CSV table of C-alpha atoms in Angstrom, one decimal:
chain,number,residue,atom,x,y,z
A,1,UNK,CA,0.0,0.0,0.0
A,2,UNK,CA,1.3,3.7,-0.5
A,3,UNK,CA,1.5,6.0,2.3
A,4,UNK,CA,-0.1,8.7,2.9
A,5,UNK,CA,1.6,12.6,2.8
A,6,UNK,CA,3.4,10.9,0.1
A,7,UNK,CA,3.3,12.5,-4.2
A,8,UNK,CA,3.6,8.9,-5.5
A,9,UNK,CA,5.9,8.5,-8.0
A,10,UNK,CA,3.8,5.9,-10.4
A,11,UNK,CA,5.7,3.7,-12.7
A,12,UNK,CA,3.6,4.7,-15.5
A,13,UNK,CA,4.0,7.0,-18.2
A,14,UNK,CA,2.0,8.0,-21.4
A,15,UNK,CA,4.1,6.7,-24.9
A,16,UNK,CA,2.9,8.4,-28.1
A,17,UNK,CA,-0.8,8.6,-27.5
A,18,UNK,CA,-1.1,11.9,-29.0
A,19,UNK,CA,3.0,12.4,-29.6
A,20,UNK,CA,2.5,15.8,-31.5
A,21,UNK,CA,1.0,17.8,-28.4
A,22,UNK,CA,2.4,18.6,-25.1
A,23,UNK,CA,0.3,18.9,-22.2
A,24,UNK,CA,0.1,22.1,-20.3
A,25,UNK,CA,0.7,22.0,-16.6
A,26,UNK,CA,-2.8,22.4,-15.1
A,27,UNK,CA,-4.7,23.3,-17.8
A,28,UNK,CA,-5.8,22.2,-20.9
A,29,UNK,CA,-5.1,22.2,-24.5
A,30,UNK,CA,-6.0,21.0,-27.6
A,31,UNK,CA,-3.7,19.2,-30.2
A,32,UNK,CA,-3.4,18.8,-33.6
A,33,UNK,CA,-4.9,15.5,-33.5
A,34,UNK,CA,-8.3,16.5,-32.6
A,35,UNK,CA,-7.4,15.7,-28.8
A,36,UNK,CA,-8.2,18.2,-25.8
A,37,UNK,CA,-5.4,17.1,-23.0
A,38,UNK,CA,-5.5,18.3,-19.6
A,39,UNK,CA,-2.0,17.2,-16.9
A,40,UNK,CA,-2.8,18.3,-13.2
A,41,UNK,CA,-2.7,16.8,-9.8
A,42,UNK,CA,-4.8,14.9,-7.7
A,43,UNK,CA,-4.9,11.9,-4.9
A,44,UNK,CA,-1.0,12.3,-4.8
A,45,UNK,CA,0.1,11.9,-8.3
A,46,UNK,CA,0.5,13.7,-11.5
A,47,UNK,CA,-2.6,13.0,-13.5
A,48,UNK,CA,-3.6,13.6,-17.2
A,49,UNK,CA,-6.8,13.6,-19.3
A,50,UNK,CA,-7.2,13.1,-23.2
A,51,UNK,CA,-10.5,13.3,-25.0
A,52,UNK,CA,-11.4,13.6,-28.4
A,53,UNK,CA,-14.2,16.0,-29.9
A,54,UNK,CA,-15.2,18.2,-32.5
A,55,UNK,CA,-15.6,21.1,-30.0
A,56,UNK,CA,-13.2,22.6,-28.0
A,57,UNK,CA,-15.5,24.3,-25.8
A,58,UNK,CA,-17.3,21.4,-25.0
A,59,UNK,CA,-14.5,19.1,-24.7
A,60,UNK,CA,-13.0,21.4,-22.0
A,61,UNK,CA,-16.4,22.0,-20.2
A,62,UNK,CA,-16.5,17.8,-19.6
A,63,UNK,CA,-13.0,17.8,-18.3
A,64,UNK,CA,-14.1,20.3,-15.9
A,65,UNK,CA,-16.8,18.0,-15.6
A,66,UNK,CA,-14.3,15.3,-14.8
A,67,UNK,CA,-11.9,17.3,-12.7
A,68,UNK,CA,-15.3,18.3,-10.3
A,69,UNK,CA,-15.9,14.5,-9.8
A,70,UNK,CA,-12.3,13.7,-9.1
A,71,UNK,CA,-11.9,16.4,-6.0
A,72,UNK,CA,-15.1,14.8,-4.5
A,73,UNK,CA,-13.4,12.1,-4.8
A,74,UNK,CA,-10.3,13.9,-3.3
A,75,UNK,CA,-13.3,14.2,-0.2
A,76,UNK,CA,-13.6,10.8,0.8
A,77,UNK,CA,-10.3,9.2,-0.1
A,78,UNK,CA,-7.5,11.6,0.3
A,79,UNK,CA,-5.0,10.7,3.5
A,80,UNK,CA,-3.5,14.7,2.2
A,81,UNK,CA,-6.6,16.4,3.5
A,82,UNK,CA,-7.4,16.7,7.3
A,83,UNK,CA,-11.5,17.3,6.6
A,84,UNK,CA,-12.0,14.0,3.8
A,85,UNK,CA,-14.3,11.4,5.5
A,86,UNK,CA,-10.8,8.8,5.1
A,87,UNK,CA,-9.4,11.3,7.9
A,88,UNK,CA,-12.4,11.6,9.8
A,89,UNK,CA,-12.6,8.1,10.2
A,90,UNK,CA,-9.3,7.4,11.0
A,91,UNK,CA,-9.3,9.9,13.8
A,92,UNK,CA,-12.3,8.5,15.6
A,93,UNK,CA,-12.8,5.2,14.3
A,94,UNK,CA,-16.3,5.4,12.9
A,95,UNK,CA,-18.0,7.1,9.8
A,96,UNK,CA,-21.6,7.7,10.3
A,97,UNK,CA,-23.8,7.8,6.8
A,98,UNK,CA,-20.7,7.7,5.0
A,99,UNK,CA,-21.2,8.3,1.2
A,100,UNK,CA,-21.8,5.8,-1.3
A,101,UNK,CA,-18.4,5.8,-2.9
A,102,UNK,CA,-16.8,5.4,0.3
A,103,UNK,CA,-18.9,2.1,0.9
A,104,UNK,CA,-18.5,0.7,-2.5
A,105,UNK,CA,-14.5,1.2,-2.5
A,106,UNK,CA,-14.2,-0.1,1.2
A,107,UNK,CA,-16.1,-3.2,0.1
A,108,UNK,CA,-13.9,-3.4,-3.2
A,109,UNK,CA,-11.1,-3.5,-0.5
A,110,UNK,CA,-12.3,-5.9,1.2
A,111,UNK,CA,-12.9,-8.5,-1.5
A,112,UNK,CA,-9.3,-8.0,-2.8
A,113,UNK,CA,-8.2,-8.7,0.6
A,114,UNK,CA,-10.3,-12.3,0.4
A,115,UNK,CA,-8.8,-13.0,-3.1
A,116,UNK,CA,-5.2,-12.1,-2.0
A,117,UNK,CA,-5.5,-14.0,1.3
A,118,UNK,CA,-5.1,-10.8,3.3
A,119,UNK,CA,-2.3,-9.6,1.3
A,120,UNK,CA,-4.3,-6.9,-0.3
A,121,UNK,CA,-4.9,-4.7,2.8
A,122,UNK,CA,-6.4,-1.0,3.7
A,123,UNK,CA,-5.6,-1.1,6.9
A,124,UNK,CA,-2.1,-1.3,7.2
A,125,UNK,CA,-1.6,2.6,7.4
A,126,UNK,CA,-0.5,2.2,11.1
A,127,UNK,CA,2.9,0.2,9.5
A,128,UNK,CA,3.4,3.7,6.9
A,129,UNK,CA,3.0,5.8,10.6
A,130,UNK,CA,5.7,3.6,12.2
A,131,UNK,CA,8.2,3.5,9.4
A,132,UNK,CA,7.3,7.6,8.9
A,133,UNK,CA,8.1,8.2,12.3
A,134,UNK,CA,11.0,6.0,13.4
A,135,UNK,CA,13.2,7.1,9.9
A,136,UNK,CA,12.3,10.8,10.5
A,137,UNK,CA,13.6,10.5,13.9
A,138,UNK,CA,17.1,11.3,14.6
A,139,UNK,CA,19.9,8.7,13.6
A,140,UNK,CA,17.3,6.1,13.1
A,141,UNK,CA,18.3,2.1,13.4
A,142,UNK,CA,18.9,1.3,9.7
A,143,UNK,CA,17.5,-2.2,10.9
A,144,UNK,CA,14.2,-0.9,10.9
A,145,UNK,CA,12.3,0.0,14.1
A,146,UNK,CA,12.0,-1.9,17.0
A,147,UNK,CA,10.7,-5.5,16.9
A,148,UNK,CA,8.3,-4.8,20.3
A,149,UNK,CA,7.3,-1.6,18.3
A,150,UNK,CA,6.6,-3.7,14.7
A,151,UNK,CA,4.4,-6.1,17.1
A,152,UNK,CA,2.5,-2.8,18.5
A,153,UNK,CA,1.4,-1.6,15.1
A,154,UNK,CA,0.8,-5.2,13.8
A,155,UNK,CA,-1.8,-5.7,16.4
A,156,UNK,CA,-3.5,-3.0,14.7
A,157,UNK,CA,-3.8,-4.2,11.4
A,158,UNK,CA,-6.1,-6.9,10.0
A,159,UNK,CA,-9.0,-6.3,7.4
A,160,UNK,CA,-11.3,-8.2,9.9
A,161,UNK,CA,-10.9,-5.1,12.0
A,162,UNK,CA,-12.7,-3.4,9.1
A,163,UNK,CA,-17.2,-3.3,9.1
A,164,UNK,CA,-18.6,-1.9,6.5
A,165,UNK,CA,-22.2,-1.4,6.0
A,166,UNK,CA,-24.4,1.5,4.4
A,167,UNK,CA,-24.9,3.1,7.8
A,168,UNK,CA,-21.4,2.6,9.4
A,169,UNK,CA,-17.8,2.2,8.8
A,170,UNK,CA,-16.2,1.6,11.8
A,171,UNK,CA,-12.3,0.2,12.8
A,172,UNK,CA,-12.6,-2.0,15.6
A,173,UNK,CA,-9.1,-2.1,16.8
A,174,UNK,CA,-7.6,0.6,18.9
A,175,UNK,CA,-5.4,2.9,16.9
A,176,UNK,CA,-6.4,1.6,13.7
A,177,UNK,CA,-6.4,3.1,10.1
A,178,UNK,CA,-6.9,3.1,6.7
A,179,UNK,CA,-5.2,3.7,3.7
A,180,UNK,CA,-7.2,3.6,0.2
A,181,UNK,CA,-4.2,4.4,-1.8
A,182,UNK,CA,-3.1,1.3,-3.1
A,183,UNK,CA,-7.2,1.0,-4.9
A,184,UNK,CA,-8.3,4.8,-4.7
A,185,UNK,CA,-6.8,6.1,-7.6
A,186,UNK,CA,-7.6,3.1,-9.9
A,187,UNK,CA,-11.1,3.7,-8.4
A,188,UNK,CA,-11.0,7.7,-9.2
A,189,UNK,CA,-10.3,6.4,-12.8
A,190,UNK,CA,-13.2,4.2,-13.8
A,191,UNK,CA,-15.2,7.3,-12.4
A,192,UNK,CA,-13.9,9.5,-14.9
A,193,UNK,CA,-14.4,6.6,-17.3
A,194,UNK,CA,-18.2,6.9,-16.2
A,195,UNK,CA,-18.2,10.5,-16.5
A,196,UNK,CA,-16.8,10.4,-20.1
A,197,UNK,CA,-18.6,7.8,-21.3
A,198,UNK,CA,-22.0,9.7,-20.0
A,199,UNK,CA,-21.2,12.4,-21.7
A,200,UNK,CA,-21.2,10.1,-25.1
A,201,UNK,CA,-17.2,9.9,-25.8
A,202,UNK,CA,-15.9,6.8,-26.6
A,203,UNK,CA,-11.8,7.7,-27.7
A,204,UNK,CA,-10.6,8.8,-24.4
A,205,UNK,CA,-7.5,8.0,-22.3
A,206,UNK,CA,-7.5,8.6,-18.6
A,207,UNK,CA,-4.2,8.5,-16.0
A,208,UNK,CA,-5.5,9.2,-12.9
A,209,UNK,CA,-2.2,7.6,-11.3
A,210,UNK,CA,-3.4,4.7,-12.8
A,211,UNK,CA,-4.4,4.5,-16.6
A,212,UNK,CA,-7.5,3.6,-18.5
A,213,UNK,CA,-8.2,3.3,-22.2
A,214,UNK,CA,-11.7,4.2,-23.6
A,215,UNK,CA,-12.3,2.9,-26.9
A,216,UNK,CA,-8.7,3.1,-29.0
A,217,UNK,CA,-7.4,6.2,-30.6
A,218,UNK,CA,-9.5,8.5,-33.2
A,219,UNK,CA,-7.8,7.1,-36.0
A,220,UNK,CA,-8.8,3.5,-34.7
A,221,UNK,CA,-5.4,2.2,-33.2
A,222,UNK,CA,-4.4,0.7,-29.7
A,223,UNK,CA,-3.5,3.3,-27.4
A,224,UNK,CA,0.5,3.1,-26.5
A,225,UNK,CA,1.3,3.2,-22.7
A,226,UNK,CA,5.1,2.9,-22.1
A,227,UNK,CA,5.8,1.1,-18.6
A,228,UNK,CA,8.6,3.2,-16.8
A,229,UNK,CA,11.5,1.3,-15.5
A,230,UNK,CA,11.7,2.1,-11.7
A,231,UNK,CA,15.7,2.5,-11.8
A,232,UNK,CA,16.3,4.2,-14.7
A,233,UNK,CA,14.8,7.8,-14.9
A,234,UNK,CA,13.0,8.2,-18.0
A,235,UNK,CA,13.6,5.0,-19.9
A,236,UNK,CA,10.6,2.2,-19.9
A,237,UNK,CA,10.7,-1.4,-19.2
A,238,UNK,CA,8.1,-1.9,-21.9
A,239,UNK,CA,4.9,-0.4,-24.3
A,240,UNK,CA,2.0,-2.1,-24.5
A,241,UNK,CA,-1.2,-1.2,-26.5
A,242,UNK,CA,-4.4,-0.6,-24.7
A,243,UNK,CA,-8.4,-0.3,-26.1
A,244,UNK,CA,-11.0,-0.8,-23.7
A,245,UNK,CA,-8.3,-1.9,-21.0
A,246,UNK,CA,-7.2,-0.4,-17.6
A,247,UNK,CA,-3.3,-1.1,-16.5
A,248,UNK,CA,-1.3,0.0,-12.8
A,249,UNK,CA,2.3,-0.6,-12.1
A,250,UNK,CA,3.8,-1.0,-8.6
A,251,UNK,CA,7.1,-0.8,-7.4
A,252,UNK,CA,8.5,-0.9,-4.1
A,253,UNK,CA,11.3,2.0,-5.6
A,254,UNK,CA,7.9,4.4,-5.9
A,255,UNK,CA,8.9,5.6,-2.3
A,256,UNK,CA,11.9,4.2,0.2
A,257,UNK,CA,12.2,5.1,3.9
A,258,UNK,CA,15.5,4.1,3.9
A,259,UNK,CA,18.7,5.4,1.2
A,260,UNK,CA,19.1,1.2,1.0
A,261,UNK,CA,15.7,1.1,0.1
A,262,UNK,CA,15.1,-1.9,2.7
A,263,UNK,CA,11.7,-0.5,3.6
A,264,UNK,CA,9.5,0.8,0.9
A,265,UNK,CA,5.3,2.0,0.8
A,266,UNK,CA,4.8,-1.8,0.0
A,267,UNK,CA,4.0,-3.7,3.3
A,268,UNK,CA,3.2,-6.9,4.4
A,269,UNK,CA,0.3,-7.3,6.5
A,270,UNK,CA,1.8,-10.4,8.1
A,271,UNK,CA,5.2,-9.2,9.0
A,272,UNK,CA,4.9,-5.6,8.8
A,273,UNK,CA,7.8,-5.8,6.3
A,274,UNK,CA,8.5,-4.4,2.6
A,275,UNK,CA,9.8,-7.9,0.3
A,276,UNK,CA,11.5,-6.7,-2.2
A,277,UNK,CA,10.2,-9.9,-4.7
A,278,UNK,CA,10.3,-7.6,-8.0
A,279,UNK,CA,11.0,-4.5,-9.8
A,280,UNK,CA,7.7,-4.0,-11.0
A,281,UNK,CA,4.6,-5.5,-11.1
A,282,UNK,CA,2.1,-4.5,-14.0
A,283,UNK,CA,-2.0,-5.6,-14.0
A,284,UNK,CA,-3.6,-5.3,-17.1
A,285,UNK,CA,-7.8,-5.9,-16.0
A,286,UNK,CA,-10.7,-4.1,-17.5
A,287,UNK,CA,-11.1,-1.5,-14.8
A,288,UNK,CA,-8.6,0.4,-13.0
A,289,UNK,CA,-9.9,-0.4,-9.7
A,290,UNK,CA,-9.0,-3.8,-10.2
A,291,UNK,CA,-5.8,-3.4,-11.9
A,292,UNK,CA,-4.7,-1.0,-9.2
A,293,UNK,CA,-5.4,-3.3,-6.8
A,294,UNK,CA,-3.9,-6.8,-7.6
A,295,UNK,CA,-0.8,-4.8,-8.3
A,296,UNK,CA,-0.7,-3.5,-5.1
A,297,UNK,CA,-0.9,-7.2,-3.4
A,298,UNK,CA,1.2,-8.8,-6.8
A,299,UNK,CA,4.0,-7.0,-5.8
A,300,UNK,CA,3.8,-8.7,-2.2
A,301,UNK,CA,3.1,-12.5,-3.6
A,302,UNK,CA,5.2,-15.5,-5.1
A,303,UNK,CA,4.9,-16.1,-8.6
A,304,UNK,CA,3.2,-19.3,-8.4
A,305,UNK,CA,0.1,-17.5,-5.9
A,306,UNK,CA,0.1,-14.5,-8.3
A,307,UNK,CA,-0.8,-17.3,-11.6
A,308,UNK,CA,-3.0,-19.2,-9.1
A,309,UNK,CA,-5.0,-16.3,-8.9
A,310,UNK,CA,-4.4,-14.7,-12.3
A,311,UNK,CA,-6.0,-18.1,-13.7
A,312,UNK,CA,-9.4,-17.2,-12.5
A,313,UNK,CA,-9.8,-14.0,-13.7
A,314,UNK,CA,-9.6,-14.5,-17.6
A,315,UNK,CA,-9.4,-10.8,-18.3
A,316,UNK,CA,-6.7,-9.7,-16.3
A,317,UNK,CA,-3.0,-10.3,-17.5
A,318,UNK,CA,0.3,-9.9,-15.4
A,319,UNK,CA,3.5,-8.6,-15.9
A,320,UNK,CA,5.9,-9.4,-13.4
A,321,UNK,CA,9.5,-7.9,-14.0
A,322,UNK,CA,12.0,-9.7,-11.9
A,323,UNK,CA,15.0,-8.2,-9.6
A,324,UNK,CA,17.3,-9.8,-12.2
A,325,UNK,CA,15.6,-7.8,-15.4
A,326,UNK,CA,13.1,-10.9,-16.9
A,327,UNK,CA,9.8,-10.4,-17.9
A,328,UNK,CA,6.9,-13.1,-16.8
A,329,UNK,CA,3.3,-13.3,-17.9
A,330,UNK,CA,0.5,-14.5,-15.9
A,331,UNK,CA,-3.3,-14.4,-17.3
A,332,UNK,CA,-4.9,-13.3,-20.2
């Protein structure tokens, strides 16, 4: 799971979708192609929109159409704002009433986490506060902090901590919290996809930290989303071609506590630790929220669990990129 107070830095980039435009930082901007492209911020990472209409006015008025529903979004989910409901409820440990989307993404959470055995988890945010606080500390133990503390903030984790319901969201273990960050911005994604395809588009691509494809490009090909290479500032591990497709990356390099990179925003709910198993793990799956998430818990998994569990989803393909630089597919 990613931390929160944390810009991610996502392992994906956008390769030649619309090569002979450049975005404009915060704003938005139509290209040569036909395409209306907006690059901002939101849920901790750099985001970017690209829609394709005949008018320019119109096309920018449903990207502010897309931007409104992505900072409500920002009011449930967002660990970087004291007054969204995520906050709320991790300073008291119950949500009254809470809002649909906050339901429907808790129980999405919740169903990963009985897919992945527990390994996909939202409430391991008390392991980011430990690791936050001991390596901000001064001359931290490069070891990692303290085994008794690990146990302490262990005993606060478990998805069976977590109810759910309409009504209610409450934590049931003292001290516990939640982080939605390693599903949230997959999830903000399909919702933009909603918005979009509402509004009668059907050539769109959305990277909301996460990237979906809606429909392929005007001129009828696959969408081209290069897959960054974690080590190597700006060069990619890969391109792949997208229509009608979602894809996430995960990386334990995203974030490191540590300048040995030991500890990383991927943790173990069973041991509290960050396994470094490989350099990146891509989902391809027909929604974001799904890719986003079986990333997240991929990147956490031995091979042989990750195709157990790839083999009964026939939609979703994985791309596992080991420590030693070879690519492995599992799925579709």
């Amino acid at each position: 799971m990613a931390p929160a107070n944390l810009t991610r830095r996502r392992m994906i980039t956008i390769a030649a979708a619309t090569a002979s435009s450049a975005f404009l930082s915060g704003g938005g901007h139509a290209s040569s192609t036909g395409a209306v492209r907006w690059r901002g911020s939101a849920l901790g990472a750099q985001v970017s929109i690209d829609i394709f209409h005949p008018d320019r006015e119109e096309a920018e008025r449903i990207i502010q159409d897309c931007l409104a529903e992505v900072r409500r979004l920002e009011g449930q989910f967002s660990l970087y704002r004291a007054d969204s409901a995520i906050c709320a409820l991790n300073r008291s440990g119950i949500l009254v009433a809470p809002e649909p989307d906050m339901v429907a993404l808790l129980k999405a959470s919740l169903q990963f986490s009985d897919l992945t055995g527990g390994t996909f988890d939202p409430t391991v945010q008390p392991l980011w506060q430990l690791y936050a606080a001991h390596f901000s500390s001064e001359n931290p133990d490069p070891g990692g902090p303290p085994a008794g503390k690990l146990a302490e903030a262990l005993a606060k984790v478990g998805s069976s901590g977590l109810r759910v319901s309409e009504k209610l969201v409450a934590l049931l273990r003292h001290g516990a919290a939640i982080t939605l960050n390693g599903i949230a911005q997959g999830y903000a994604t399909d919702r933009v996809v909603d918005v979009l395809r509402a509004r009668g588009l059907s050539t769109t691509l959305v990277n909301m930290g996460e990237i979906r494809a809606l429909g392929a490009r005007a001129d009828g090909t696959p969408w081209r989303v290069g897959l960054s290479d974690p080590d190597r500032a700006g060069a990619l591990t890969e391109t792949i071609d997208l229509i009608d497709r979602a894809v996430a990356t995960t990386a334990g390099a995203g974030f490191r506590f540590d300048p040995a990179g030991r500890f990383t925003h991927l943790f173990d709910p069973r041991t509290g630790r960050s396994p470094a198993l490989y350099r990146t793990v891509s989902v391809i799956a027909p929604t974001a929220t799904e890719a986003d998430a079986l990333s997240t818990a991929f990147s956490l998994m031995p091979a042989s669990q990750i195709g157990d569990i790839a083999a009964t989803r026939p939609d979703v393909q994985v791309r596992l990129i080991t420590n030693d630089g070879n690519l492995r597919l599992y799925g579709a």
